[in-house]
mmCIF file of C-alpha atoms and ligand atoms in Angstrom:
data_model
loop_
_atom_site.group_PDB
_atom_site.id
_atom_site.type_symbol
_atom_site.label_atom_id
_atom_site.label_comp_id
_atom_site.label_asym_id
_atom_site.label_seq_id
_atom_site.Cartn_x
_atom_site.Cartn_y
_atom_site.Cartn_z
ATOM 1 C CA MET A 1 -17.960 8.867 -31.478
ATOM 2 C CA THR A 2 -14.879 9.604 -29.304
ATOM 3 C CA LEU A 3 -15.945 9.728 -25.444
ATOM 4 C CA LEU A 4 -12.609 10.347 -23.998
ATOM 5 C CA ASP A 5 -9.462 11.678 -25.657
ATOM 6 C CA VAL A 6 -6.153 11.778 -23.926
ATOM 7 C CA GLU A 7 -3.507 13.111 -25.854
ATOM 8 C CA ASP A 8 0.165 13.303 -24.854
ATOM 9 C CA LEU A 9 -0.851 13.253 -21.015
ATOM 10 C CA ALA A 10 2.672 13.641 -18.873
ATOM 11 C CA VAL A 11 2.661 13.488 -15.320
ATOM 12 C CA ARG A 12 5.296 13.597 -12.430
ATOM 13 C CA TYR A 13 5.507 13.293 -8.911
ATOM 14 C CA GLU A 14 7.594 16.159 -6.609
ATOM 15 C CA THR A 15 8.988 13.413 -4.011
ATOM 16 C CA ARG A 16 11.523 13.946 -1.309
ATOM 17 C CA ASP A 17 13.950 12.454 -3.423
ATOM 18 C CA GLY A 18 13.063 14.105 -6.308
ATOM 19 C CA PRO A 19 10.791 14.060 -8.973
ATOM 20 C CA LEU A 20 9.375 10.834 -10.580
ATOM 21 C CA TYR A 21 8.304 11.037 -14.030
ATOM 22 C CA SER A 22 5.536 8.397 -13.670
ATOM 23 C CA VAL A 23 3.905 9.182 -16.854
ATOM 24 C CA ASN A 24 5.365 10.450 -19.954
ATOM 25 C CA GLY A 25 3.130 11.188 -22.964
ATOM 26 C CA VAL A 26 0.516 8.722 -23.175
ATOM 27 C CA SER A 27 -2.465 9.274 -25.627
ATOM 28 C CA PHE A 28 -5.498 6.831 -26.133
ATOM 29 C CA SER A 29 -8.887 7.491 -27.095
ATOM 30 C CA ILE A 30 -12.205 5.685 -25.915
ATOM 31 C CA ASP A 31 -15.264 5.602 -28.222
ATOM 32 C CA ASP A 32 -18.856 5.253 -27.305
ATOM 33 C CA GLY A 33 -19.635 1.873 -26.045
ATOM 34 C CA VAL A 34 -16.222 0.345 -25.951
ATOM 35 C CA ASN A 35 -14.627 -1.271 -23.355
ATOM 36 C CA TYR A 36 -10.996 -0.271 -23.081
ATOM 37 C CA GLY A 37 -8.291 -2.010 -21.419
ATOM 38 C CA LEU A 38 -5.173 -0.108 -19.606
ATOM 39 C CA SER A 39 -2.774 -2.932 -18.659
ATOM 40 C CA GLY A 40 0.929 -3.151 -17.412
ATOM 41 C CA GLU A 41 3.209 -4.210 -14.345
ATOM 42 C CA SER A 42 3.171 -2.389 -11.068
ATOM 43 C CA ALA A 43 4.587 1.387 -11.367
ATOM 44 C CA SER A 44 3.736 1.555 -14.885
ATOM 45 C CA GLY A 45 1.590 4.501 -14.604
ATOM 46 C CA LYS A 46 -1.813 2.950 -14.528
ATOM 47 C CA SER A 47 -3.333 4.553 -11.705
ATOM 48 C CA THR A 48 -1.840 7.646 -12.188
ATOM 49 C CA THR A 49 -3.346 8.353 -15.680
ATOM 50 C CA ALA A 50 -6.715 7.467 -14.354
ATOM 51 C CA LYS A 51 -6.365 9.930 -11.549
ATOM 52 C CA ALA A 52 -4.956 12.468 -13.774
ATOM 53 C CA ILE A 53 -8.363 12.167 -15.951
ATOM 54 C CA LEU A 54 -10.257 12.085 -13.440
ATOM 55 C CA GLY A 55 -8.712 15.348 -11.751
ATOM 56 C CA LEU A 56 -7.910 12.992 -8.462
ATOM 57 C CA LEU A 57 -4.267 13.531 -7.942
ATOM 58 C CA PRO A 58 -2.375 14.443 -4.730
ATOM 59 C CA ASP A 59 -1.091 17.814 -4.494
ATOM 60 C CA HIS A 60 2.360 16.953 -5.320
ATOM 61 C CA ALA A 61 1.822 15.918 -8.676
ATOM 62 C CA VAL A 62 2.328 17.798 -11.872
ATOM 63 C CA ILE A 63 0.621 17.299 -15.144
ATOM 64 C CA GLU A 64 3.175 18.381 -17.220
ATOM 65 C CA SER A 65 1.842 17.873 -20.524
ATOM 66 C CA GLY A 66 -1.045 16.831 -22.290
ATOM 67 C CA SER A 67 -5.019 17.047 -22.693
ATOM 68 C CA VAL A 68 -8.035 15.103 -21.570
ATOM 69 C CA GLU A 69 -11.156 15.636 -23.262
ATOM 70 C CA PHE A 70 -14.356 14.380 -22.362
ATOM 71 C CA GLU A 71 -16.874 14.322 -25.295
ATOM 72 C CA GLY A 72 -14.989 17.441 -26.303
ATOM 73 C CA ARG A 73 -15.271 19.289 -22.962
ATOM 74 C CA ASP A 74 -11.507 19.657 -21.454
ATOM 75 C CA LEU A 75 -11.490 17.696 -18.213
ATOM 76 C CA LEU A 76 -8.299 19.430 -16.885
ATOM 77 C CA ALA A 77 -9.421 22.959 -17.058
ATOM 78 C CA LEU A 78 -12.973 21.873 -14.707
ATOM 79 C CA THR A 79 -13.327 23.982 -11.461
ATOM 80 C CA PRO A 80 -13.294 21.714 -8.753
ATOM 81 C CA SER A 81 -17.139 21.968 -8.371
ATOM 82 C CA GLN A 82 -17.550 21.125 -12.071
ATOM 83 C CA ARG A 83 -15.441 18.091 -11.327
ATOM 84 C CA GLN A 84 -17.058 17.054 -8.778
ATOM 85 C CA ASP A 85 -20.524 16.781 -10.421
ATOM 86 C CA MET A 86 -18.806 15.152 -13.831
ATOM 87 C CA LEU A 87 -17.234 12.632 -11.373
ATOM 88 C CA TRP A 88 -20.808 11.280 -10.117
ATOM 89 C CA GLU A 89 -23.167 12.145 -12.997
ATOM 90 C CA GLU A 90 -21.108 10.751 -16.002
ATOM 91 C CA ILE A 91 -18.048 9.209 -15.041
ATOM 92 C CA ALA A 92 -18.000 7.004 -12.569
ATOM 93 C CA PHE A 93 -14.933 5.853 -10.658
ATOM 94 C CA ILE A 94 -14.135 2.547 -8.989
ATOM 95 C CA PRO A 95 -10.766 3.040 -7.076
ATOM 96 C CA GLN A 96 -7.787 0.454 -6.657
ATOM 97 C CA THR A 97 -9.270 0.404 -3.028
ATOM 98 C CA ALA A 98 -12.770 0.633 -2.548
ATOM 99 C CA ILE A 99 -12.555 1.133 1.167
ATOM 100 C CA ASP A 100 -10.950 4.511 0.337
ATOM 101 C CA ALA A 101 -14.152 4.951 -1.355
ATOM 102 C CA LEU A 102 -17.040 4.587 1.312
ATOM 103 C CA ASP A 103 -17.468 6.287 4.529
ATOM 104 C CA PRO A 104 -16.940 4.215 7.897
ATOM 105 C CA VAL A 105 -19.510 5.666 9.928
ATOM 106 C CA MET A 106 -22.177 5.520 7.774
ATOM 107 C CA THR A 107 -24.230 2.798 6.346
ATOM 108 C CA VAL A 108 -23.527 1.925 2.792
ATOM 109 C CA GLY A 109 -27.145 2.472 1.495
ATOM 110 C CA GLY A 110 -27.293 5.731 3.223
ATOM 111 C CA GLN A 111 -24.034 6.292 1.295
ATOM 112 C CA ILE A 112 -25.702 5.570 -2.011
ATOM 113 C CA VAL A 113 -28.956 7.485 -1.066
ATOM 114 C CA GLN A 114 -26.597 10.628 -0.255
ATOM 115 C CA ALA A 115 -24.669 10.397 -3.756
ATOM 116 C CA ILE A 116 -28.440 9.870 -5.651
ATOM 117 C CA GLN A 117 -29.539 13.046 -3.772
ATOM 118 C CA THR A 118 -27.118 15.304 -4.272
ATOM 119 C CA HIS A 119 -27.334 15.181 -8.002
ATOM 120 C CA ARG A 120 -30.806 14.188 -8.534
ATOM 121 C CA GLU A 121 -34.208 15.434 -7.410
ATOM 122 C CA LEU A 122 -35.469 11.998 -5.869
ATOM 123 C CA SER A 123 -37.315 11.476 -2.695
ATOM 124 C CA ASP A 124 -36.164 9.337 0.330
ATOM 125 C CA ALA A 125 -38.396 6.437 -0.446
ATOM 126 C CA ASN A 126 -37.042 6.693 -3.891
ATOM 127 C CA ALA A 127 -33.641 7.085 -3.249
ATOM 128 C CA ARG A 128 -33.937 4.511 -0.818
ATOM 129 C CA ARG A 129 -35.515 1.961 -3.436
ATOM 130 C CA ARG A 130 -32.943 2.336 -6.130
ATOM 131 C CA ALA A 131 -29.818 1.526 -3.620
ATOM 132 C CA ARG A 132 -31.676 -1.444 -3.070
ATOM 133 C CA GLU A 133 -32.183 -2.255 -6.749
ATOM 134 C CA LEU A 134 -28.170 -1.372 -7.369
ATOM 135 C CA PHE A 135 -27.283 -4.021 -4.405
ATOM 136 C CA GLU A 136 -29.221 -6.686 -6.324
ATOM 137 C CA ALA A 137 -27.749 -5.381 -9.648
ATOM 138 C CA VAL A 138 -24.359 -6.362 -7.835
ATOM 139 C CA GLY A 139 -25.350 -9.493 -6.432
ATOM 140 C CA LEU A 140 -25.816 -8.044 -3.036
ATOM 141 C CA ASP A 141 -28.466 -8.752 -0.485
ATOM 142 C CA ALA A 142 -30.620 -5.617 -0.311
ATOM 143 C CA GLU A 143 -31.682 -6.226 3.045
ATOM 144 C CA ARG A 144 -28.023 -5.142 3.663
ATOM 145 C CA THR A 145 -28.280 -1.606 2.627
ATOM 146 C CA ASP A 146 -28.338 -1.008 6.580
ATOM 147 C CA GLU A 147 -25.140 -2.099 7.174
ATOM 148 C CA TYR A 148 -21.561 -0.591 7.539
ATOM 149 C CA PRO A 149 -18.590 -0.706 5.625
ATOM 150 C CA HIS A 150 -16.716 -3.143 8.237
ATOM 151 C CA GLN A 151 -19.567 -5.557 8.038
ATOM 152 C CA PHE A 152 -18.663 -6.459 4.478
ATOM 153 C CA SER A 153 -15.742 -8.617 3.106
ATOM 154 C CA ALA A 154 -13.445 -7.180 0.769
ATOM 155 C CA GLY A 155 -15.225 -8.443 -2.222
ATOM 156 C CA MET A 156 -18.658 -7.219 -0.983
ATOM 157 C CA ARG A 157 -17.103 -3.939 -0.478
ATOM 158 C CA GLN A 158 -15.629 -3.931 -3.883
ATOM 159 C CA ARG A 159 -19.315 -4.674 -5.036
ATOM 160 C CA VAL A 160 -20.978 -1.848 -2.676
ATOM 161 C CA VAL A 161 -18.447 0.529 -4.691
ATOM 162 C CA ILE A 162 -19.589 -0.720 -8.034
ATOM 163 C CA ALA A 163 -22.804 -0.049 -7.187
ATOM 164 C CA MET A 164 -22.250 3.543 -5.514
ATOM 165 C CA ALA A 165 -20.382 4.279 -8.819
ATOM 166 C CA LEU A 166 -23.484 3.175 -11.324
ATOM 167 C CA ALA A 167 -25.963 4.814 -8.888
ATOM 168 C CA LEU A 168 -26.062 7.580 -11.660
ATOM 169 C CA GLU A 169 -25.653 5.892 -14.682
ATOM 170 C CA PRO A 170 -22.407 7.294 -15.799
ATOM 171 C CA LYS A 171 -21.353 7.366 -19.456
ATOM 172 C CA LEU A 172 -17.727 6.083 -18.299
ATOM 173 C CA ILE A 173 -16.917 3.858 -15.794
ATOM 174 C CA VAL A 174 -13.534 3.818 -14.749
ATOM 175 C CA ALA A 175 -12.479 0.943 -12.551
ATOM 176 C CA ASP A 176 -8.875 0.642 -11.377
ATOM 177 C CA GLU A 177 -7.799 -2.915 -10.514
ATOM 178 C CA PRO A 178 -11.541 -3.986 -9.408
ATOM 179 C CA THR A 179 -10.475 -7.566 -8.638
ATOM 180 C CA THR A 180 -7.140 -7.431 -7.367
ATOM 181 C CA GLY A 181 -6.451 -9.271 -4.554
ATOM 182 C CA LEU A 182 -10.139 -10.683 -4.531
ATOM 183 C CA ASP A 183 -10.546 -14.440 -4.843
ATOM 184 C CA VAL A 184 -10.796 -15.914 -8.646
ATOM 185 C CA ILE A 185 -14.656 -17.011 -8.366
ATOM 186 C CA VAL A 186 -15.536 -13.428 -6.655
ATOM 187 C CA GLN A 187 -13.533 -11.559 -9.392
ATOM 188 C CA ASP A 188 -15.012 -13.643 -12.099
ATOM 189 C CA LYS A 189 -18.549 -12.240 -10.915
ATOM 190 C CA ILE A 190 -17.753 -8.629 -10.263
ATOM 191 C CA ILE A 191 -16.038 -8.355 -13.416
ATOM 192 C CA ASP A 192 -19.450 -9.989 -14.530
ATOM 193 C CA ASN A 193 -21.522 -7.311 -12.699
ATOM 194 C CA ILE A 194 -19.613 -4.877 -14.336
ATOM 195 C CA LEU A 195 -20.055 -5.920 -17.761
ATOM 196 C CA GLN A 196 -23.926 -6.398 -17.406
ATOM 197 C CA ILE A 197 -24.339 -3.035 -15.481
ATOM 198 C CA GLN A 198 -22.234 -1.819 -18.486
ATOM 199 C CA GLU A 199 -24.477 -3.180 -21.031
ATOM 200 C CA GLU A 200 -27.587 -2.352 -19.826
ATOM 201 C CA THR A 201 -26.457 1.531 -19.121
ATOM 202 C CA ASP A 202 -24.672 1.322 -22.477
ATOM 203 C CA SER A 203 -21.806 2.949 -20.777
ATOM 204 C CA SER A 204 -17.924 2.748 -22.060
ATOM 205 C CA LEU A 205 -15.544 1.265 -19.502
ATOM 206 C CA LEU A 206 -11.784 2.093 -18.633
ATOM 207 C CA LEU A 207 -10.549 -0.827 -17.116
ATOM 208 C CA ILE A 208 -6.676 -0.926 -15.782
ATOM 209 C CA THR A 209 -5.253 -4.261 -14.676
ATOM 210 C CA HIS A 210 -2.511 -5.822 -14.880
ATOM 211 C CA ASP A 211 -4.282 -9.103 -15.559
ATOM 212 C CA MET A 212 -4.142 -9.753 -19.271
ATOM 213 C CA SER A 213 -6.880 -12.356 -18.826
ATOM 214 C CA VAL A 214 -9.298 -10.153 -17.389
ATOM 215 C CA ILE A 215 -8.635 -7.762 -20.219
ATOM 216 C CA ALA A 216 -8.916 -10.539 -23.210
ATOM 217 C CA GLU A 217 -12.211 -11.422 -21.383
ATOM 218 C CA THR A 218 -13.718 -7.936 -21.090
ATOM 219 C CA CYS A 219 -12.428 -5.500 -23.429
ATOM 220 C CA ASP A 220 -12.334 -4.418 -26.987
ATOM 221 C CA GLU A 221 -9.575 -2.052 -27.399
ATOM 222 C CA MET A 222 -6.377 -1.953 -24.810
ATOM 223 C CA SER A 223 -3.169 0.061 -24.255
ATOM 224 C CA VAL A 224 0.197 -1.477 -22.713
ATOM 225 C CA MET A 225 2.099 0.748 -20.602
ATOM 226 C CA TYR A 226 5.542 0.245 -19.203
ATOM 227 C CA GLY A 227 7.459 3.004 -17.351
ATOM 228 C CA GLY A 228 4.583 5.941 -17.741
ATOM 229 C CA THR A 229 4.694 5.364 -21.573
ATOM 230 C CA VAL A 230 2.072 3.156 -24.175
ATOM 231 C CA MET A 231 4.186 0.536 -25.617
ATOM 232 C CA GLU A 232 1.315 -1.107 -28.138
ATOM 233 C CA GLN A 233 -2.249 -0.375 -28.370
ATOM 234 C CA GLY A 234 -5.227 -1.445 -30.387
ATOM 235 C CA ARG A 235 -7.726 -4.244 -30.603
ATOM 236 C CA VAL A 236 -7.159 -6.409 -27.868
ATOM 237 C CA GLU A 237 -7.176 -9.411 -30.333
ATOM 238 C CA ASN A 238 -4.300 -7.677 -32.064
ATOM 239 C CA VAL A 239 -2.384 -6.667 -29.082
ATOM 240 C CA LEU A 240 -2.375 -10.169 -27.109
ATOM 241 C CA LEU A 241 -2.461 -12.475 -30.247
ATOM 242 C CA ASN A 242 -0.005 -10.780 -32.416
ATOM 243 C CA PRO A 243 2.101 -8.541 -30.147
ATOM 244 C CA ALA A 244 4.347 -6.529 -32.257
ATOM 245 C CA ASN A 245 6.240 -4.912 -28.912
ATOM 246 C CA PRO A 246 9.123 -6.959 -27.675
ATOM 247 C CA TYR A 247 7.709 -5.792 -24.258
ATOM 248 C CA THR A 248 4.499 -7.024 -24.749
ATOM 249 C CA MET A 249 5.528 -10.510 -25.936
ATOM 250 C CA GLY A 250 7.340 -11.203 -22.876
ATOM 251 C CA LEU A 251 4.120 -10.190 -21.211
ATOM 252 C CA LYS A 252 2.595 -12.923 -23.267
ATOM 253 C CA ASN A 253 5.113 -15.339 -22.469
ATOM 254 C CA ALA A 254 4.151 -14.710 -18.959
ATOM 255 C CA PHE A 255 0.486 -15.428 -19.905
ATOM 256 C CA PRO A 256 -0.116 -18.589 -18.485
ATOM 257 C CA ALA A 257 1.395 -17.548 -15.391
ATOM 258 C CA LEU A 258 -1.404 -15.348 -14.843
ATOM 259 C CA GLU A 259 -3.779 -18.373 -13.719
ATOM 260 C CA ASP A 260 -1.463 -18.829 -10.797
ATOM 261 C CA GLU A 261 -2.051 -17.385 -7.332
ATOM 262 C CA ASP A 262 1.677 -15.779 -7.938
ATOM 263 C CA GLU A 263 1.663 -11.949 -8.030
ATOM 264 C CA ASP A 264 4.670 -11.790 -9.831
ATOM 265 C CA LEU A 265 3.393 -11.591 -13.068
ATOM 266 C CA VAL A 266 6.009 -10.574 -15.555
ATOM 267 C CA SER A 267 8.575 -12.840 -16.453
ATOM 268 C CA VAL A 268 10.644 -10.355 -18.867
ATOM 269 C CA PRO A 269 14.156 -10.422 -17.556
ATOM 270 C CA GLY A 270 15.547 -7.392 -15.747
ATOM 271 C CA GLU A 271 14.764 -4.511 -13.170
ATOM 272 C CA PRO A 272 11.734 -2.060 -13.779
ATOM 273 C CA PRO A 273 12.482 1.098 -15.231
ATOM 274 C CA ASN A 274 14.142 4.147 -13.253
ATOM 275 C CA LEU A 275 11.590 6.829 -13.219
ATOM 276 C CA GLU A 276 13.395 9.706 -11.637
ATOM 277 C CA ALA A 277 14.731 11.066 -15.016
ATOM 278 C CA GLU A 278 12.752 11.957 -18.121
ATOM 279 C CA PRO A 279 13.059 8.952 -20.521
ATOM 280 C CA THR A 280 15.783 9.908 -22.996
ATOM 281 C CA GLY A 281 15.132 6.661 -25.277
ATOM 282 C CA CYS A 282 12.630 3.776 -25.314
ATOM 283 C CA VAL A 283 11.870 2.764 -21.637
ATOM 284 C CA PHE A 284 12.436 -0.915 -21.968
ATOM 285 C CA GLU A 285 15.600 -0.642 -23.898
ATOM 286 C CA PRO A 286 17.704 -1.760 -20.964
ATOM 287 C CA ARG A 287 15.831 -5.206 -20.845
ATOM 288 C CA CYS A 288 14.677 -5.060 -24.391
ATOM 289 C CA PRO A 289 16.428 -8.433 -25.978
ATOM 290 C CA PHE A 290 16.361 -6.304 -29.833
ATOM 291 C CA ALA A 291 17.549 -3.123 -28.419
ATOM 292 C CA SER A 292 19.372 -1.263 -30.947
ATOM 293 C CA GLU A 293 21.456 1.931 -30.699
ATOM 294 C CA ALA A 294 18.660 4.369 -31.735
ATOM 295 C CA CYS A 295 16.492 2.705 -28.739
ATOM 296 C CA ALA A 296 18.561 4.169 -26.017
ATOM 297 C CA THR A 297 18.423 7.870 -27.504
ATOM 298 C CA ARG A 298 15.322 8.087 -29.278
ATOM 299 C CA GLU A 299 11.926 7.678 -27.725
ATOM 300 C CA PRO A 300 9.710 5.637 -30.319
ATOM 301 C CA GLU A 301 6.808 7.229 -31.167
ATOM 302 C CA VAL A 302 3.344 4.960 -31.018
ATOM 303 C CA GLU A 303 2.934 4.510 -34.887
ATOM 304 C CA ALA A 304 0.157 2.326 -36.495
ATOM 305 C CA LEU A 305 0.993 -0.762 -37.922
ATOM 306 C CA PRO A 306 -0.015 -1.561 -41.633
ATOM 307 C CA TYR A 307 -3.348 -3.348 -40.782
ATOM 308 C CA ARG A 308 -6.524 -2.334 -38.680
ATOM 309 C CA ASN A 309 -6.318 -0.841 -35.212
ATOM 310 C CA HIS A 310 -3.023 -1.682 -34.115
ATOM 311 C CA SER A 311 -0.289 0.570 -33.127
ATOM 312 C CA VAL A 312 3.172 -0.021 -31.366
ATOM 313 C CA ALA A 313 5.712 1.770 -29.895
ATOM 314 C CA CYS A 314 9.378 0.348 -30.609
ATOM 315 C CA HIS A 315 11.953 0.962 -33.067
ATOM 316 C CA ASN A 316 12.265 -2.830 -34.093
ATOM 317 C CA ALA A 317 8.596 -3.725 -34.306
ATOM 318 C CA GLU A 318 9.192 -6.102 -36.970
ATOM 319 C CA HIS A 319 11.389 -8.233 -34.156
ATOM 320 C CA GLY A 320 8.520 -8.831 -32.011
ATOM 321 C CA ALA A 321 6.994 -10.585 -35.117
ATOM 322 C CA TRP A 322 9.971 -12.991 -35.345
ATOM 323 C CA MET A 323 10.142 -13.325 -31.761
ATOM 324 C CA ARG A 324 6.151 -14.421 -31.782
ATOM 325 C CA ARG A 325 7.005 -16.765 -34.927
ATOM 326 C CA ASP A 326 10.072 -18.301 -33.141
ATOM 327 C CA ALA A 327 8.355 -18.866 -29.635
ATOM 328 C CA GLU A 328 4.803 -20.178 -32.002
ATOM 329 C CA ASP A 329 7.569 -22.732 -33.893
ATOM 330 C CA ALA A 330 9.021 -23.932 -30.836
ATOM 331 C CA SER A 331 5.989 -24.392 -29.035
ATOM 332 C CA THR A 332 4.206 -26.589 -32.228
HETATM 333 P P1 ATP B 1 0.312 -0.561 -9.600
HETATM 334 O O1 ATP B 1 -0.322 -1.855 -10.536
HETATM 335 O O2 ATP B 1 0.916 -1.127 -8.461
HETATM 336 O O3 ATP B 1 -1.251 0.019 -9.120
HETATM 337 P P2 ATP B 1 0.280 1.678 -11.656
HETATM 338 O O4 ATP B 1 0.486 1.200 -13.002
HETATM 339 O O5 ATP B 1 -0.754 2.107 -11.175
HETATM 340 O O6 ATP B 1 0.837 0.271 -10.406
HETATM 341 P P3 ATP B 1 0.915 4.350 -10.452
HETATM 342 O O7 ATP B 1 0.384 4.079 -8.891
HETATM 343 O O8 ATP B 1 0.708 5.050 -11.434
HETATM 344 O O9 ATP B 1 1.486 2.602 -10.797
HETATM 345 O O10 ATP B 1 2.937 4.376 -10.169
HETATM 346 C C1 ATP B 1 3.528 4.824 -11.031
HETATM 347 C C2 ATP B 1 4.862 5.172 -10.210
HETATM 348 O O11 ATP B 1 4.350 6.913 -9.526
HETATM 349 C C3 ATP B 1 5.072 4.379 -9.418
HETATM 350 O O12 ATP B 1 6.940 4.398 -9.395
HETATM 351 C C4 ATP B 1 4.860 4.735 -8.111
HETATM 352 O O13 ATP B 1 5.669 4.898 -6.989
HETATM 353 C C5 ATP B 1 4.532 6.785 -8.379
HETATM 354 N N1 ATP B 1 3.646 7.323 -7.417
HETATM 355 C C6 ATP B 1 2.318 6.693 -7.384
HETATM 356 N N2 ATP B 1 1.646 7.296 -6.562
HETATM 357 C C7 ATP B 1 2.488 8.306 -6.323
HETATM 358 C C8 ATP B 1 2.457 9.440 -5.182
HETATM 359 N N3 ATP B 1 1.206 9.606 -4.366
HETATM 360 N N4 ATP B 1 3.322 10.080 -4.926
HETATM 361 C C9 ATP B 1 4.470 9.748 -5.363
HETATM 362 N N5 ATP B 1 4.537 8.870 -6.414
HETATM 363 C C10 ATP B 1 3.933 8.231 -6.594
HETATM 364 MG MG1 MG B 2 -2.273 1.143 -9.855
#
């Protein structure tokens, strides 16, 4: 069954310098129990997409079009209080900067207890016990529930936020770059924590990360975003092993570099897209080695390839396949 269905979502920010078309017609859906990866380089619109789904966009953001349904309910039409309930009970959000999710003047355990008791009839003692269990589930010492956010390292704070997000056993966990900026060993542990809890609670996961190796390890299906549009989507093994979009292909060439500390992950030559105007053609056209005339003038639709669960937005998708074969021939 479809849990989350996003159709043709478009979001622009009204900035002092004019509009910024950050998300331009994004569609994807997540079925029950599926781990879904949303990837793409910085500024591709991943966080904006997540915030639009969750109703957490700032006031200067405008949802231009699209629909977001969660179990058939229209999320964009919720009142703030309905949304508040939904966010804890059914969809948990682990934001890109964990510290934003924590109250600096309250113990972390106190915050978890408060979150639980706002939504569940649970005694103080039981809520505290639950907070301690959650701490252990994310690999933190249960004794530390009495400490304040500043007493934790960045990696531990991230785990506190995960524990908090999972307190009410949501159906969908949305995690925005939950491991960015943490060292690799901590990253692995946090991913393991999320996966373990997610399996135990049988929830679905929307994992936002620019790190393809994390998606490869963690997710069943994925979308690759660029310039606020979906370039390619489908089963992870199809997208990552047989990319059909030249952009994904370029990303994949950058894949080994992901192992480095290097934050500059994408080696596709050229500048990031200009988001100040609505795209008229393919957003990747200025950087694409295979761009043809149509690419500059006609936006490609995301279309299913003639095999299972793999779609691509590219007028010249077959070039992606050639490029892949050439790269493979060159490396053998
Ligand atoms: P990152 O990997 O760096 O987190 P992202 O894919 O999450 O990037 P977004 O944060 O969604 O990208 O940003 C998409 C575009 O929208 C960027 O150009 C960004 O500068 C712009 N943007 C994001 N948040 C705001 C905001 N609050 N106000 C104005 N512009 C914004
Ligand atoms: Mg982001």
